[in-house]
Amino acid sequence: MDFRMQMIVVAVIGWWLVPVIPGHAAGEANLSRGKQVYEKYCLACHGPQGRGDGATQFDPPVADLTSSEVLMKPDSRLLRSIHDGRTNTVMDAWKTTLSDEAIRDVLAYILTFPR
Ligand code: HEC
């Protein structure tokens, strides 16, 4: 193979690999899927707008997802709370029910609630 041919091969393979590079391929969070997940699994406790006014009350109380107490926490902390749950509260670990992507989507949806 001559040099020009090699450059063409490199260019073609490079172009083909771009979407595979992590981060590049990881698309935006899917808000409509986040909404579906929220309505199915979270709304009953957290309420339609995340204010912790769902159908059932608990002790310790359901977090208000629009409060500064929650929103102060970095996304990585909130993702972990959803993934692993909160000890000694009714907030379950969702890691067996939801994929990492679904957890990311539902958090993105939560962050769209009016504050
Ligand atoms: C059975 C009721 C219940 C359900 C269902 C529920 N939560 Fe919670 N959630 C709670 C309670 C109670 C807390 C407050 C925990 C605490 O005091 O730390 C909480 C707290 C949180 C927090 C704040 C965590 C933090 O670190 O401050 C987030 C975010 C959250 N829930 C998201 C979700 C999502 C997403 C779902 C659905 C996949 C969900 N919750 C389903 C009861 C529930």
mmCIF file of C-alpha atoms and ligand atoms in Angstrom:
data_model
loop_
_atom_site.group_PDB
_atom_site.id
_atom_site.type_symbol
_atom_site.label_atom_id
_atom_site.label_comp_id
_atom_site.label_asym_id
_atom_site.label_seq_id
_atom_site.Cartn_x
_atom_site.Cartn_y
_atom_site.Cartn_z
ATOM 1 C CA MET A 1 0.000 0.000 0.000
ATOM 2 C CA ASP A 2 1.493 3.377 -0.891
ATOM 3 C CA PHE A 3 1.516 6.327 1.479
ATOM 4 C CA ARG A 4 -1.521 8.067 -0.062
ATOM 5 C CA MET A 5 -3.557 4.934 0.218
ATOM 6 C CA GLN A 6 -2.557 4.612 3.896
ATOM 7 C CA MET A 7 -3.692 8.167 4.609
ATOM 8 C CA ILE A 8 -7.052 7.449 3.030
ATOM 9 C CA VAL A 9 -7.478 4.336 5.151
ATOM 10 C CA VAL A 10 -6.570 6.271 8.321
ATOM 11 C CA ALA A 11 -9.022 9.025 7.424
ATOM 12 C CA VAL A 12 -11.853 6.613 6.731
ATOM 13 C CA ILE A 13 -11.308 4.611 9.922
ATOM 14 C CA GLY A 14 -10.958 7.826 11.951
ATOM 15 C CA TRP A 15 -14.228 9.166 10.625
ATOM 16 C CA TRP A 16 -15.930 5.907 11.383
ATOM 17 C CA LEU A 17 -14.622 5.807 14.986
ATOM 18 C CA VAL A 18 -15.686 9.321 15.986
ATOM 19 C CA PRO A 19 -19.196 8.414 17.160
ATOM 20 C CA VAL A 20 -17.748 5.535 19.210
ATOM 21 C CA ILE A 21 -15.524 7.755 21.347
ATOM 22 C CA PRO A 22 -17.151 7.937 24.804
ATOM 23 C CA GLY A 23 -18.690 11.284 25.590
ATOM 24 C CA HIS A 24 -19.135 12.032 21.936
ATOM 25 C CA ALA A 25 -21.767 9.342 21.617
ATOM 26 C CA ALA A 26 -23.388 9.930 25.006
ATOM 27 C CA GLY A 27 -26.333 12.002 23.834
ATOM 28 C CA GLU A 28 -28.347 14.520 25.766
ATOM 29 C CA ALA A 29 -30.521 13.281 28.587
ATOM 30 C CA ASN A 30 -33.869 12.166 27.249
ATOM 31 C CA LEU A 31 -36.434 14.317 29.050
ATOM 32 C CA SER A 32 -39.516 12.574 27.730
ATOM 33 C CA ARG A 33 -38.173 9.271 28.955
ATOM 34 C CA GLY A 34 -37.268 10.924 32.266
ATOM 35 C CA LYS A 35 -40.868 12.106 32.575
ATOM 36 C CA GLN A 36 -42.202 8.611 31.931
ATOM 37 C CA VAL A 37 -39.908 7.141 34.572
ATOM 38 C CA TYR A 38 -40.857 9.863 37.061
ATOM 39 C CA GLU A 39 -44.579 9.398 36.566
ATOM 40 C CA LYS A 40 -44.319 5.653 36.894
ATOM 41 C CA TYR A 41 -41.987 5.364 39.891
ATOM 42 C CA CYS A 42 -41.549 8.659 41.703
ATOM 43 C CA LEU A 43 -44.698 10.760 41.406
ATOM 44 C CA ALA A 44 -46.657 8.887 44.074
ATOM 45 C CA CYS A 45 -44.248 10.148 46.731
ATOM 46 C CA HIS A 46 -42.639 13.233 45.233
ATOM 47 C CA GLY A 47 -45.791 14.732 43.703
ATOM 48 C CA PRO A 48 -46.465 16.027 40.180
ATOM 49 C CA GLN A 49 -44.025 18.951 40.503
ATOM 50 C CA GLY A 50 -41.544 17.342 42.856
ATOM 51 C CA ARG A 51 -42.658 19.230 45.933
ATOM 52 C CA GLY A 52 -42.967 16.159 48.121
ATOM 53 C CA ASP A 53 -46.748 16.402 48.105
ATOM 54 C CA GLY A 54 -47.495 13.010 46.615
ATOM 55 C CA ALA A 55 -50.421 10.854 47.649
ATOM 56 C CA THR A 56 -48.617 9.315 50.622
ATOM 57 C CA GLN A 57 -46.805 10.982 53.508
ATOM 58 C CA PHE A 58 -43.820 9.477 55.302
ATOM 59 C CA ASP A 59 -41.538 10.036 58.255
ATOM 60 C CA PRO A 60 -38.865 11.238 57.572
ATOM 61 C CA PRO A 61 -40.773 13.232 54.974
ATOM 62 C CA VAL A 62 -40.415 12.980 51.223
ATOM 63 C CA ALA A 63 -37.845 15.444 49.924
ATOM 64 C CA ASP A 64 -39.036 18.565 48.113
ATOM 65 C CA LEU A 65 -37.063 18.223 44.883
ATOM 66 C CA THR A 66 -37.383 21.955 44.215
ATOM 67 C CA SER A 67 -35.899 22.951 47.598
ATOM 68 C CA SER A 68 -32.450 24.485 47.865
ATOM 69 C CA GLU A 69 -31.560 21.744 50.335
ATOM 70 C CA VAL A 70 -31.790 19.216 47.488
ATOM 71 C CA LEU A 71 -30.694 21.449 44.607
ATOM 72 C CA MET A 72 -27.552 22.513 46.473
ATOM 73 C CA LYS A 73 -26.231 18.999 46.103
ATOM 74 C CA PRO A 74 -24.170 18.302 42.987
ATOM 75 C CA ASP A 75 -25.797 16.145 40.302
ATOM 76 C CA SER A 76 -23.381 13.329 41.106
ATOM 77 C CA ARG A 77 -24.706 13.226 44.685
ATOM 78 C CA LEU A 78 -28.329 13.209 43.546
ATOM 79 C CA LEU A 79 -27.609 10.473 41.015
ATOM 80 C CA ARG A 80 -26.135 8.442 43.856
ATOM 81 C CA SER A 81 -29.173 9.090 46.069
ATOM 82 C CA ILE A 82 -31.439 7.730 43.345
ATOM 83 C CA HIS A 83 -29.093 4.861 42.521
ATOM 84 C CA ASP A 84 -28.423 3.719 46.093
ATOM 85 C CA GLY A 85 -31.396 5.142 47.973
ATOM 86 C CA ARG A 86 -31.288 6.978 51.307
ATOM 87 C CA THR A 87 -30.699 4.914 54.414
ATOM 88 C CA ASN A 88 -33.409 4.920 57.081
ATOM 89 C CA THR A 89 -35.932 6.541 54.770
ATOM 90 C CA VAL A 90 -38.515 5.141 52.363
ATOM 91 C CA MET A 91 -36.394 6.443 49.455
ATOM 92 C CA ASP A 92 -35.423 3.178 47.800
ATOM 93 C CA ALA A 93 -32.350 2.281 45.783
ATOM 94 C CA TRP A 94 -33.436 2.293 42.145
ATOM 95 C CA LYS A 95 -30.366 0.652 40.677
ATOM 96 C CA THR A 96 -32.069 -2.691 40.144
ATOM 97 C CA THR A 97 -35.194 -1.163 38.590
ATOM 98 C CA LEU A 98 -33.638 1.587 36.478
ATOM 99 C CA SER A 99 -30.645 1.660 34.153
ATOM 100 C CA ASP A 100 -27.976 4.316 34.705
ATOM 101 C CA GLU A 101 -29.369 6.104 31.664
ATOM 102 C CA ALA A 102 -32.905 6.069 33.028
ATOM 103 C CA ILE A 103 -31.623 7.453 36.342
ATOM 104 C CA ARG A 104 -29.811 10.223 34.491
ATOM 105 C CA ASP A 105 -32.939 10.984 32.470
ATOM 106 C CA VAL A 106 -35.202 11.121 35.505
ATOM 107 C CA LEU A 107 -32.812 13.467 37.320
ATOM 108 C CA ALA A 108 -32.690 15.718 34.246
ATOM 109 C CA TYR A 109 -36.489 15.774 34.290
ATOM 110 C CA ILE A 110 -36.581 16.595 38.026
ATOM 111 C CA LEU A 111 -34.282 19.558 37.400
ATOM 112 C CA THR A 112 -36.871 21.067 35.018
ATOM 113 C CA PHE A 113 -39.463 21.520 37.806
ATOM 114 C CA PRO A 114 -40.346 25.148 38.517
ATOM 115 C CA ARG A 115 -38.598 26.315 41.702
HETATM 116 C C1 HEC B 1 -41.873 5.643 48.757
HETATM 117 C C2 HEC B 1 -41.729 7.067 48.490
HETATM 118 C C3 HEC B 1 -40.651 7.496 47.490
HETATM 119 C C4 HEC B 1 -40.549 7.134 46.186
HETATM 120 C C5 HEC B 1 -41.423 6.176 45.388
HETATM 121 C C6 HEC B 1 -39.437 7.879 45.654
HETATM 122 N N1 HEC B 1 -38.876 8.665 46.612
HETATM 123 FE FE1 HEC B 1 -37.303 9.950 46.382
HETATM 124 N N2 HEC B 1 -37.394 10.399 48.353
HETATM 125 C C7 HEC B 1 -38.293 9.896 49.260
HETATM 126 C C8 HEC B 1 -37.966 10.394 50.587
HETATM 127 C C9 HEC B 1 -38.683 10.062 51.884
HETATM 128 C C10 HEC B 1 -36.828 11.221 50.447
HETATM 129 C C11 HEC B 1 -36.079 11.975 51.545
HETATM 130 C C12 HEC B 1 -34.884 11.156 51.951
HETATM 131 C C13 HEC B 1 -34.067 11.838 53.014
HETATM 132 O O1 HEC B 1 -34.638 12.327 53.980
HETATM 133 O O2 HEC B 1 -32.861 11.878 52.836
HETATM 134 C C14 HEC B 1 -36.504 11.211 49.017
HETATM 135 C C15 HEC B 1 -35.461 11.919 48.471
HETATM 136 C C16 HEC B 1 -35.166 11.983 47.130
HETATM 137 C C17 HEC B 1 -34.144 12.801 46.543
HETATM 138 C C18 HEC B 1 -33.194 13.732 47.290
HETATM 139 C C19 HEC B 1 -31.991 12.924 47.726
HETATM 140 C C20 HEC B 1 -30.945 13.736 48.417
HETATM 141 O O3 HEC B 1 -29.781 13.328 48.327
HETATM 142 O O4 HEC B 1 -31.262 14.747 49.051
HETATM 143 C C21 HEC B 1 -34.185 12.591 45.194
HETATM 144 C C22 HEC B 1 -33.290 13.245 44.141
HETATM 145 C C23 HEC B 1 -35.219 11.627 44.948
HETATM 146 N N3 HEC B 1 -35.810 11.270 46.141
HETATM 147 C C24 HEC B 1 -35.552 11.150 43.703
HETATM 148 C C25 HEC B 1 -36.471 10.124 43.487
HETATM 149 C C26 HEC B 1 -36.703 9.518 42.201
HETATM 150 C C27 HEC B 1 -35.994 9.897 40.919
HETATM 151 C C28 HEC B 1 -37.655 8.568 42.381
HETATM 152 C C29 HEC B 1 -38.238 7.636 41.341
HETATM 153 C C30 HEC B 1 -37.316 6.822 40.609
HETATM 154 C C31 HEC B 1 -38.038 8.598 43.791
HETATM 155 N N4 HEC B 1 -37.286 9.555 44.419
HETATM 156 C C32 HEC B 1 -39.000 7.788 44.347
HETATM 157 C C33 HEC B 1 -39.356 9.052 48.969
HETATM 158 C C34 HEC B 1 -39.594 8.451 47.769
#
